[in-house]
CSV table of C-alpha atoms in Angstrom, one decimal:
chain,number,residue,atom,x,y,z
A,1,MET,CA,164.4,122.3,188.7
A,2,PHE,CA,162.3,119.2,189.1
A,3,SER,CA,158.7,120.4,189.7
A,4,LYS,CA,157.4,119.7,193.2
A,5,ILE,CA,154.0,117.9,193.4
A,6,HIS,CA,151.8,117.9,196.4
A,7,ARG,CA,148.6,115.8,196.8
A,8,LEU,CA,145.5,117.5,198.2
A,9,ALA,CA,142.7,116.0,200.2
A,10,ASP,CA,140.4,115.9,197.2
A,11,GLY,CA,142.9,113.8,195.2
A,12,ASN,CA,144.1,116.7,193.0
A,13,LEU,CA,147.7,117.6,192.7
A,14,VAL,CA,149.5,121.0,193.1
A,15,VAL,CA,152.3,121.1,190.6
A,16,GLU,CA,154.9,123.8,191.1
A,17,SER,CA,156.1,124.9,187.7
A,18,ASP,CA,158.3,127.6,186.2
A,19,PHE,CA,157.3,129.9,183.4
A,20,TYR,CA,159.6,131.8,181.2
A,21,SER,CA,159.4,134.6,178.7
A,22,VAL,CA,162.5,135.6,176.6
A,23,ARG,CA,162.9,138.2,174.0
A,24,LEU,CA,165.8,137.8,171.5
A,25,ARG,CA,167.1,140.4,169.1
A,26,PHE,CA,168.9,139.0,166.0
A,27,LYS,CA,171.1,141.4,164.0
A,28,ARG,CA,170.5,138.9,161.1
A,29,LEU,CA,167.7,136.4,161.4
A,30,PHE,CA,167.8,133.7,158.7
A,31,ALA,CA,164.9,131.2,158.0
A,32,ASP,CA,166.9,128.6,159.9
A,33,PRO,CA,165.1,125.2,160.4
A,34,ALA,CA,166.4,125.0,163.9
A,35,ILE,CA,163.9,127.8,164.8
A,36,PHE,CA,161.2,127.8,162.1
A,37,GLU,CA,160.8,124.1,161.3
A,38,ASP,CA,158.5,122.4,163.9
A,39,GLN,CA,158.1,125.7,165.6
A,40,LYS,CA,156.2,124.3,168.6
A,41,ASN,CA,159.3,122.5,169.7
A,42,ALA,CA,161.9,125.1,169.0
A,43,VAL,CA,162.5,126.0,172.6
A,44,ARG,CA,162.9,122.3,173.6
A,45,ARG,CA,165.5,121.8,170.9
A,46,PHE,CA,167.4,124.9,172.0
A,47,LEU,CA,167.4,123.9,175.7
A,48,ILE,CA,167.9,120.2,175.4
A,49,SER,CA,170.4,119.6,172.6
A,50,PRO,CA,173.0,118.8,173.8
A,51,HIS,CA,172.6,120.2,177.3
A,52,LEU,CA,169.7,118.1,178.7
A,53,ALA,CA,169.1,114.4,178.3
A,54,SER,CA,166.5,113.9,181.1
A,55,ASN,CA,162.8,114.7,181.0
A,56,GLN,CA,162.3,116.3,177.6
A,57,VAL,CA,158.5,116.4,177.6
A,58,ALA,CA,158.6,118.6,180.7
A,59,ILE,CA,159.4,121.6,178.5
A,60,TYR,CA,156.1,122.9,177.1
A,61,GLN,CA,156.3,125.8,174.6
A,62,ILE,CA,153.4,128.2,174.9
A,63,THR,CA,154.4,130.2,171.8
A,64,ASP,CA,153.4,128.0,168.9
A,65,ASP,CA,153.7,130.6,166.1
A,66,ILE,CA,157.1,132.3,166.1
A,67,SER,CA,156.6,135.7,164.5
A,68,PRO,CA,159.6,138.0,164.2
A,69,SER,CA,158.9,141.7,164.7
A,70,ASP,CA,160.7,145.1,164.4
A,71,ASN,CA,161.1,147.7,167.1
A,72,VAL,CA,157.4,148.9,166.8
A,73,GLY,CA,156.0,145.4,166.7
A,74,LYS,CA,155.4,145.0,163.0
A,75,SER,CA,156.6,142.3,160.7
A,76,PRO,CA,160.0,143.3,159.4
A,77,ASP,CA,160.8,143.4,155.7
A,78,ILE,CA,163.3,141.0,154.1
A,79,ALA,CA,166.6,142.8,154.2
A,80,GLY,CA,168.5,140.6,151.7
A,81,THR,CA,169.9,137.2,150.8
A,82,ALA,CA,173.1,135.7,152.1
A,83,ARG,CA,174.9,132.4,152.7
A,84,TYR,CA,175.1,130.8,156.2
A,85,ILE,CA,176.1,127.4,157.4
A,86,HIS,CA,173.5,125.0,158.6
A,87,ARG,CA,174.5,121.4,159.7
A,88,GLY,CA,177.8,121.7,158.0
A,89,ARG,CA,176.3,122.8,154.7
A,90,VAL,CA,176.4,126.3,153.1
A,91,VAL,CA,172.8,127.4,152.6
A,92,CYS,CA,171.5,130.5,150.8
A,93,SER,CA,168.6,132.2,152.6
A,94,GLU,CA,166.7,135.4,152.9
A,95,TYR,CA,167.2,137.2,156.2
A,96,LEU,CA,165.7,139.9,158.4
A,97,GLU,CA,167.7,142.6,160.1
A,98,ASN,CA,167.3,143.7,163.7
A,99,ALA,CA,164.4,141.2,164.2
A,100,ASN,CA,162.9,140.4,167.6
A,101,VAL,CA,161.6,137.0,168.6
A,102,THR,CA,159.6,136.5,171.8
A,103,LEU,CA,159.1,133.0,173.2
A,104,GLU,CA,157.1,131.8,176.2
A,105,TYR,CA,157.3,128.4,177.7
A,106,ALA,CA,156.9,126.4,180.9
A,107,ASP,CA,159.1,123.9,182.6
A,108,PHE,CA,157.2,121.1,184.5
A,109,GLY,CA,160.4,119.4,185.8
A,110,SER,CA,163.0,119.0,183.1
A,111,GLY,CA,165.9,119.1,185.6
A,112,LEU,CA,167.0,122.6,184.6
A,113,SER,CA,167.0,125.3,187.3
A,114,PRO,CA,166.0,128.9,186.6
A,115,ASP,CA,169.7,129.8,186.6
A,116,ASP,CA,170.3,127.0,184.0
A,117,HIS,CA,167.6,128.4,181.8
A,118,GLN,CA,169.0,131.9,182.0
A,119,GLY,CA,172.5,130.7,181.5
A,120,LEU,CA,171.6,128.8,178.3
A,121,TRP,CA,169.9,131.9,176.8
A,122,LYS,CA,172.8,134.1,177.9
A,123,ARG,CA,175.0,132.1,175.5
A,124,GLN,CA,173.2,134.3,172.9
A,125,LYS,CA,173.8,131.9,170.1
A,126,TRP,CA,171.2,129.7,168.3
A,127,GLY,CA,173.0,127.4,165.8
A,128,ARG,CA,175.2,129.6,163.8
A,129,MET,CA,173.2,132.8,164.5
A,130,ASN,CA,174.0,135.2,167.2
A,131,PHE,CA,171.4,137.1,169.2
A,132,HIS,CA,171.2,139.6,172.1
A,133,LEU,CA,169.1,138.5,175.1
A,134,GLU,CA,166.9,141.6,175.5
A,135,GLU,CA,164.6,140.2,178.2
A,136,PHE,CA,164.5,137.2,180.5
A,137,HIS,CA,161.4,136.8,182.7
A,138,HIS,CA,160.8,133.9,185.2
A,139,GLU,CA,157.8,133.2,187.3
A,140,HIS,CA,157.2,130.3,189.7
A,141,LEU,CA,153.6,129.2,189.9
A,142,LYS,CA,151.5,126.5,191.6
A,143,ILE,CA,148.8,125.0,189.6
A,144,GLU,CA,146.1,122.6,190.9
A,145,ILE,CA,145.4,119.9,188.4
A,146,PRO,CA,143.8,116.4,188.6
A,147,ALA,CA,146.2,113.5,189.4
A,148,VAL,CA,147.0,112.1,186.0
A,149,PRO,CA,147.2,108.4,186.8
A,150,GLU,CA,143.9,108.5,188.6
A,151,LEU,CA,142.3,110.5,185.9
A,152,TYR,CA,143.5,108.2,183.2
A,153,GLU,CA,142.3,105.1,185.1
A,154,MET,CA,138.8,106.7,185.5
A,155,LEU,CA,138.7,107.3,181.7
A,156,ARG,CA,139.9,103.8,181.0
A,157,SER,CA,137.4,102.1,183.2
A,158,ARG,CA,134.5,104.0,181.7
A,159,ALA,CA,135.5,103.6,178.0
A,160,ASP,CA,133.0,101.4,176.1
A,161,PRO,CA,134.5,102.0,173.6
A,162,THR,CA,134.8,105.8,174.3
A,163,THR,CA,134.3,108.0,177.3
A,164,LEU,CA,134.1,111.7,177.8
A,165,VAL,CA,134.7,113.7,181.0
A,166,ASP,CA,135.0,117.4,181.8
A,167,VAL,CA,137.7,118.8,184.1
A,168,GLU,CA,137.7,122.2,185.7
A,169,LEU,CA,141.1,123.8,185.8
A,170,PRO,CA,141.8,126.8,188.1
A,171,GLU,CA,141.4,130.3,186.7
A,172,LEU,CA,144.7,131.3,185.1
A,173,SER,CA,145.9,133.8,182.6
A,174,ASP,CA,145.6,132.3,179.1
A,175,ASN,CA,149.3,131.4,178.6
A,176,PHE,CA,149.5,129.6,182.0
A,177,PHE,CA,146.2,127.9,181.3
A,178,ARG,CA,147.4,126.7,177.9
A,179,SER,CA,150.6,125.2,179.5
A,180,ALA,CA,148.6,123.4,182.1
A,181,VAL,CA,146.4,121.9,179.4
A,182,GLY,CA,149.5,120.9,177.4
A,183,TYR,CA,151.0,119.3,180.5
A,184,LEU,CA,147.9,117.2,181.1
A,185,GLU,CA,147.6,116.3,177.5
A,186,ILE,CA,151.2,115.1,177.2
A,187,ARG,CA,151.0,113.0,180.4
A,188,LEU,CA,147.6,111.4,179.5
A,189,LYS,CA,148.8,110.6,175.9
A,190,GLN,CA,151.9,108.9,177.3
A,191,LEU,CA,149.7,106.6,179.4
A,192,ALA,CA,147.2,106.0,176.6
A,193,GLU,CA,149.8,105.1,174.0
A,194,LEU,CA,151.1,102.3,176.2
A,195,GLU,CA,147.6,100.6,175.9
A,196,HIS,CA,147.0,101.6,172.2
A,197,GLN,CA,144.3,104.1,173.3
A,198,MET,CA,143.9,107.7,172.1
A,199,ILE,CA,143.3,110.9,174.0
A,200,ASP,CA,141.7,114.0,172.6
A,201,ILE,CA,141.4,117.2,174.6
A,202,TYR,CA,139.0,120.0,173.8
A,203,VAL,CA,139.2,123.4,175.4
A,204,ALA,CA,135.8,124.9,176.1
A,205,ARG,CA,136.8,128.5,175.4
A,206,ASP,CA,138.0,127.4,171.9
A,207,LEU,CA,134.8,125.6,170.9
A,208,LEU,CA,132.0,127.0,168.7
A,209,PRO,CA,128.9,127.8,170.7
A,210,GLU,CA,127.0,124.9,169.3
A,211,GLU,CA,129.8,122.5,170.0
A,212,ARG,CA,130.1,123.7,173.6
A,213,ALA,CA,126.3,123.5,174.1
A,214,ALA,CA,126.2,119.9,172.8
A,215,LEU,CA,128.9,118.9,175.3
A,216,GLU,CA,127.2,120.7,178.1
A,217,LYS,CA,124.0,118.8,177.3
A,218,ARG,CA,125.8,115.5,177.0
A,219,LEU,CA,127.4,115.9,180.4
A,220,THR,CA,124.4,117.7,181.9
A,221,ARG,CA,126.3,120.6,183.4
A,222,PRO,CA,127.5,124.0,182.2
A,223,SER,CA,131.1,124.8,181.3
A,224,THR,CA,133.3,127.8,182.1
A,225,GLN,CA,136.3,129.4,180.4
A,226,SER,CA,138.4,127.0,182.5
A,227,THR,CA,136.7,123.8,181.4
A,228,ILE,CA,138.4,121.2,179.3
A,229,TYR,CA,136.9,118.0,177.8
A,230,ILE,CA,138.9,114.8,177.7
A,231,MET,CA,137.9,111.9,175.5
A,232,LEU,CA,139.5,108.5,175.5
A,233,SER,CA,138.9,106.1,172.6
A,234,LYS,CA,140.5,103.3,170.8
A,235,ALA,CA,143.5,104.2,168.6
A,236,GLU,CA,141.8,103.1,165.4
A,237,GLY,CA,140.6,106.6,164.8
A,238,THR,CA,140.3,110.0,166.5
A,239,ALA,CA,137.1,110.5,168.4
A,240,GLN,CA,134.7,113.2,167.1
A,241,LEU,CA,132.7,115.7,169.2
């Protein structure tokens, strides 16, 4: 469904989003580019083509490293080599047997309802490969984030030629936090690209202690595990911490 957005008195927005986790079991899992090439966008490709032509960037994949596993959670051994058809061509590829793939992603307003998501996975077919939908989990969540246009305008007005701000996101579990950061990053970069600017986002919890300390000193306030740093600069080169 389209995400609902509510403005709060402090100017922040509450974005209602849907989060999904699916576990797929493949009897035979080939090294198919549809899944394993550009892994961070595999879910988007599965859901959108050819079923969704609206807001593609609203699908944000939390799982960026797709790692097949066996029934006890270990990496399965290669079972053999066989031919399969990919984009009309016969391809020879190694394959895994009875391999599980778990994917987590968020929908910030693609136009697909939760029933649509479940229905697409229940087709239980990815390209030429069949799978069994072992698990489908959906959770609706409200996340308070800064209003993106206002945040971008603040960055833009301060840039001379760069500017850095810190933003405190709500306390969320790591996967939800990552998706909120990804949503902000995509929206800000869309605005920045229109003006040939560049956005870089740094997550405080991912920084080395010395990097985090330098930014805290620069902005004269301590960070938390929910702090992100946003830097706007000219597009000639990526800004450095």
